[in-house]
PDB file of C-alpha atoms in Angstrom:
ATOM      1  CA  UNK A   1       6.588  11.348  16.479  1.00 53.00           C
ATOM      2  CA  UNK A   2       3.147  11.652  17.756  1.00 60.00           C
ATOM      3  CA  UNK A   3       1.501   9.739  20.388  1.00 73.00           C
ATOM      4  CA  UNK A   4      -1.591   8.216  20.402  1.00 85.00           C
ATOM      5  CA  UNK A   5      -3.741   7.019  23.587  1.00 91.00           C
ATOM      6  CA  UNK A   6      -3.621   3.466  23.499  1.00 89.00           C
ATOM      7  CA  UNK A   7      -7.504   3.113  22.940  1.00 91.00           C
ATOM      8  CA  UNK A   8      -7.099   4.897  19.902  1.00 95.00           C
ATOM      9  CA  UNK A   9      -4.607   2.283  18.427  1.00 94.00           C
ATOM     10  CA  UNK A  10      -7.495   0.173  16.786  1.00 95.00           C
ATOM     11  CA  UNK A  11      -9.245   2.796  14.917  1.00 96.00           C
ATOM     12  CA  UNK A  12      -5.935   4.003  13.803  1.00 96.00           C
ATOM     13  CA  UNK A  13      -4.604   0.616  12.440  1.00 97.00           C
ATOM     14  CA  UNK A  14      -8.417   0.336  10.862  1.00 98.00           C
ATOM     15  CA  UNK A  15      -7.898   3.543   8.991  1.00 98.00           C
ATOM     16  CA  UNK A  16      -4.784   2.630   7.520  1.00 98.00           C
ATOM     17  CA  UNK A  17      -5.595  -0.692   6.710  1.00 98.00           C
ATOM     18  CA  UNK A  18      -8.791   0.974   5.036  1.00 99.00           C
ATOM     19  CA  UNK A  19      -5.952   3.516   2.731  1.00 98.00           C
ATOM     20  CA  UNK A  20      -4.275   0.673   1.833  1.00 98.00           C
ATOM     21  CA  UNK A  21      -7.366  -1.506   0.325  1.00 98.00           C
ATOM     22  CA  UNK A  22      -8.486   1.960  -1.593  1.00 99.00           C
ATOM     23  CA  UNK A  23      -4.819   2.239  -2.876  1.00 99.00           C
ATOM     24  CA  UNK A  24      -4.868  -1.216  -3.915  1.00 98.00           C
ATOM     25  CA  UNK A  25      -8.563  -1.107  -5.812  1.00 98.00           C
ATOM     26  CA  UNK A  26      -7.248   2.012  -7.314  1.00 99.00           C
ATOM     27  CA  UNK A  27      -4.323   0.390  -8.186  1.00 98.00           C
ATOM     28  CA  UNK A  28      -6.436  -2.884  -9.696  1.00 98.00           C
ATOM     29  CA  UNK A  29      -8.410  -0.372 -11.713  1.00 98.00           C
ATOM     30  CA  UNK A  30      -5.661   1.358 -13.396  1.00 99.00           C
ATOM     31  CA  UNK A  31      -4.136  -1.687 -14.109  1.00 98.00           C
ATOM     32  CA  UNK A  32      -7.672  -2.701 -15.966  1.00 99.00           C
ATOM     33  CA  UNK A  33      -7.297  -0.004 -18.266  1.00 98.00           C
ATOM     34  CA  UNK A  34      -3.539  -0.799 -18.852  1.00 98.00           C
ATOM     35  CA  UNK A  35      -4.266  -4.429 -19.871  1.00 98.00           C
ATOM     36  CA  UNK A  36      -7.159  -2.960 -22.058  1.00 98.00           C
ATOM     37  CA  UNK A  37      -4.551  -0.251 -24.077  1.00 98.00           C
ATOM     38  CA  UNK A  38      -1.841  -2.996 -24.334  1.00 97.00           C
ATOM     39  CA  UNK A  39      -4.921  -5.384 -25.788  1.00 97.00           C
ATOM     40  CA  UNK A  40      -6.042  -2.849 -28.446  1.00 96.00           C
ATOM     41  CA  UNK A  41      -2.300  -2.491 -29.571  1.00 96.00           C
ATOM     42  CA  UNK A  42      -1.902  -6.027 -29.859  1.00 95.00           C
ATOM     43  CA  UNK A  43      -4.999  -6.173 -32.250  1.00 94.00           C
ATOM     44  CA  UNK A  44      -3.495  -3.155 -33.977  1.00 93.00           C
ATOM     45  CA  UNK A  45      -0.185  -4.813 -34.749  1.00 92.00           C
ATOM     46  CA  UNK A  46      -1.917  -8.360 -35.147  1.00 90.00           C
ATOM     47  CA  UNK A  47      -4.168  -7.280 -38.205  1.00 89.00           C
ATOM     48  CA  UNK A  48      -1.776  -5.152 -39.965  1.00 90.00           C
ATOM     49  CA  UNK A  49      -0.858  -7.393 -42.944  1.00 88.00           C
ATOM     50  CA  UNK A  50       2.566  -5.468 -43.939  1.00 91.00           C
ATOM     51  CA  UNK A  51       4.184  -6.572 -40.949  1.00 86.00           C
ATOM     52  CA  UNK A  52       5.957  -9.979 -41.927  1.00 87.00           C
ATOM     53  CA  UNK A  53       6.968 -11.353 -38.795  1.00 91.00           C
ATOM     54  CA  UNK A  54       6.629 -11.271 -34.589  1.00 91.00           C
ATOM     55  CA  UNK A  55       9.383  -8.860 -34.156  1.00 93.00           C
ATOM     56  CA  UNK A  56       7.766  -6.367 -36.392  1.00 93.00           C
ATOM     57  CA  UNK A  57       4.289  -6.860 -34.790  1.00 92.00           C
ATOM     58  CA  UNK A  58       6.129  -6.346 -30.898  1.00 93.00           C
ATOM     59  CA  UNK A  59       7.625  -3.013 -32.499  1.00 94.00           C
ATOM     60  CA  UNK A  60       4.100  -2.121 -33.812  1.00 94.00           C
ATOM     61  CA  UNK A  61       2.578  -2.741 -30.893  1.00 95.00           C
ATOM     62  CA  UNK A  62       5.656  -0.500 -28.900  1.00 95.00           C
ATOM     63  CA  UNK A  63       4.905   2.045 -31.339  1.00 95.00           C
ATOM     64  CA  UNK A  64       0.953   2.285 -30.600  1.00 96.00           C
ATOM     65  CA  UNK A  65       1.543   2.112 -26.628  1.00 97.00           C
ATOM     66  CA  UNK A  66       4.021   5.008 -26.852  1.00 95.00           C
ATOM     67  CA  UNK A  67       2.023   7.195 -28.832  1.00 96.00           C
ATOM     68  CA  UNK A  68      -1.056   6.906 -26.523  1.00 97.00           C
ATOM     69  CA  UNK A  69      -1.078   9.654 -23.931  1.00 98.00           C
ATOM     70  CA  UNK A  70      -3.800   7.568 -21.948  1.00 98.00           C
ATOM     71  CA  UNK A  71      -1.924   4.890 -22.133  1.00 98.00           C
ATOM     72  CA  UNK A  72       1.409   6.724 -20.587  1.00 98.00           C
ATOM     73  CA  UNK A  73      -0.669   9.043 -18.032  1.00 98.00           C
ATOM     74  CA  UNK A  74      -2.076   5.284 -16.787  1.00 98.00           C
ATOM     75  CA  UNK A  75       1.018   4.017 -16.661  1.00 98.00           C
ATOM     76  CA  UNK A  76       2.195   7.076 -14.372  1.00 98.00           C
ATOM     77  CA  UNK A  77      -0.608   6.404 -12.164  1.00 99.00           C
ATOM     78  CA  UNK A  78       0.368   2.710 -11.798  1.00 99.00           C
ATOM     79  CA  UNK A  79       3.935   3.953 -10.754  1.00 98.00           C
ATOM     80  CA  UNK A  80       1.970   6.819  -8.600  1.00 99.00           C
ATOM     81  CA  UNK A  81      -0.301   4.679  -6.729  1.00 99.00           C
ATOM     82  CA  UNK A  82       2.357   1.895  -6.517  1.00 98.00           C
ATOM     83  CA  UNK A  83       4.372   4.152  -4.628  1.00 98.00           C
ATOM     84  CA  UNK A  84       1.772   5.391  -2.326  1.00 99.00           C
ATOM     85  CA  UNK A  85       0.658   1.785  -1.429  1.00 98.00           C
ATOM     86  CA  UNK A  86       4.601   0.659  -0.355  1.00 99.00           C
ATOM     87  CA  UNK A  87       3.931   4.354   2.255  1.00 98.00           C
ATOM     88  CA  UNK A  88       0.715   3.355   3.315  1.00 98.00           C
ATOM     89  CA  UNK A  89       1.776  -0.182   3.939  1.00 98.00           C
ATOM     90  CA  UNK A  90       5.016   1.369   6.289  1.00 98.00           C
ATOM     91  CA  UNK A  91       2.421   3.766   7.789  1.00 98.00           C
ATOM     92  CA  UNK A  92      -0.016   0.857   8.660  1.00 98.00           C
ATOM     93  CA  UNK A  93       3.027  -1.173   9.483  1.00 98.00           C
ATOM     94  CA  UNK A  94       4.472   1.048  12.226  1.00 97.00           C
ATOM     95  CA  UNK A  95       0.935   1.763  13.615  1.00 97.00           C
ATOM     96  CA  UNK A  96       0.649  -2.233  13.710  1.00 97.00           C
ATOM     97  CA  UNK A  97       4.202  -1.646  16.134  1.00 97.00           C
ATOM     98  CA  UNK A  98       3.442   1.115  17.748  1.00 96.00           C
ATOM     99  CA  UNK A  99       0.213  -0.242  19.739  1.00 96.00           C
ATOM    100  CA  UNK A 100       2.655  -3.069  20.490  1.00 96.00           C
ATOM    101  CA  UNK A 101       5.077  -0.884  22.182  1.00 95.00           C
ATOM    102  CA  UNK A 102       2.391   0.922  24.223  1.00 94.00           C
ATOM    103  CA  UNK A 103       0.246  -2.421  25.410  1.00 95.00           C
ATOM    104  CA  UNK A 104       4.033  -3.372  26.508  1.00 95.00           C
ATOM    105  CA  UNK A 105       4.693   0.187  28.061  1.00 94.00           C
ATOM    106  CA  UNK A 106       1.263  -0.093  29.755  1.00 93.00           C
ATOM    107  CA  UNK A 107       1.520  -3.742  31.128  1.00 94.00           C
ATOM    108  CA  UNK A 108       5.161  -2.092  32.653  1.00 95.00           C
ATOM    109  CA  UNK A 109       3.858  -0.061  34.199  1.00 92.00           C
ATOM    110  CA  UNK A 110       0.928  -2.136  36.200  1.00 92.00           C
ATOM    111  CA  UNK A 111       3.666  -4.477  37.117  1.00 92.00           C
ATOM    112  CA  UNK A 112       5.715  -1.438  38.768  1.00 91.00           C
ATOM    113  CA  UNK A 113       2.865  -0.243  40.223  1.00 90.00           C
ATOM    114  CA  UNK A 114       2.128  -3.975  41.876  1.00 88.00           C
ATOM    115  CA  UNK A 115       5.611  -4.039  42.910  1.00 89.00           C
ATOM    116  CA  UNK A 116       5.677  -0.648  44.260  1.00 83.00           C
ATOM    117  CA  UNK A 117       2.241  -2.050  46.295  1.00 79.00           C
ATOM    118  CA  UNK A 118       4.072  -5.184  47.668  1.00 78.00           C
ATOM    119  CA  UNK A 119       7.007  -3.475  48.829  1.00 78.00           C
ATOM    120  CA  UNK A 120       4.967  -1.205  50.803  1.00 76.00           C
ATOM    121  CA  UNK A 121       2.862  -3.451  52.119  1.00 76.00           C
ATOM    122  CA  UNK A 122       6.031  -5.657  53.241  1.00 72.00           C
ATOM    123  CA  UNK A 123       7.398  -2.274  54.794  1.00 72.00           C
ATOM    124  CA  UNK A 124       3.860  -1.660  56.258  1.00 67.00           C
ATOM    125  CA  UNK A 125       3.320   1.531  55.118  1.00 60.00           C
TER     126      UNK A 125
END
């Protein structure tokens, strides 16, 4: 566990809050392209005329999505990126904690340091 000076706590926080928005318009982007693969298989399945019913146009449409490489590697990214958001969250998360703990370490130790003064000074040292 590293530690960071406490005046370096903002800029921290500020770059993990930036990795999570770029993991999240990643994300939104990839999920763009998704919605535009499942789209073209549901105009696939919805203009074939052989297939009679709904069930046969959801198995159509299955069939198209799982035979589209693009469509699986986006899929894989979604998972990817999903995965890497839920991290960067927990990283931004315990930074968010960490500067906490040290404003509370710091304030500490002024107060032991004003006690330590009083005591003295009620000694008279």
């Amino acid at each position: 566990m590293m530690s960071i000076q406490l005046s370096h706590y903002p800029s921290a926080i500020a770059q993990a809050a930036q990795r999570v928005n770029e993991i999240d318009s990643q994300l939104m982007a990839v999920h763009q392209q998704i919605n535009r693969f499942e789209g073209n298989a549901d105009r696939v399945a919805a203009f074939e005329a052989d297939l009679k019913n709904d069930s046969q146009r959801k198995s159509r449409r299955f069939e198209v999505l799982l035979t589209n490489q693009e469509y699986q590697k986006a899929m894989d990214m979604q998972m990817r990126l999903t995965g890497d958001k839920a991290n960067a969250l927990a990283q931004l998360e315990y930074l968010r904690n960490q500067f906490s703990v040290a404003k509370l370490e710091a304030r500490l130790a002024i107060a032991q340091q004003l006690t330590d003064f009083e005591s003295r000074e009620l000694v008279g040292l």
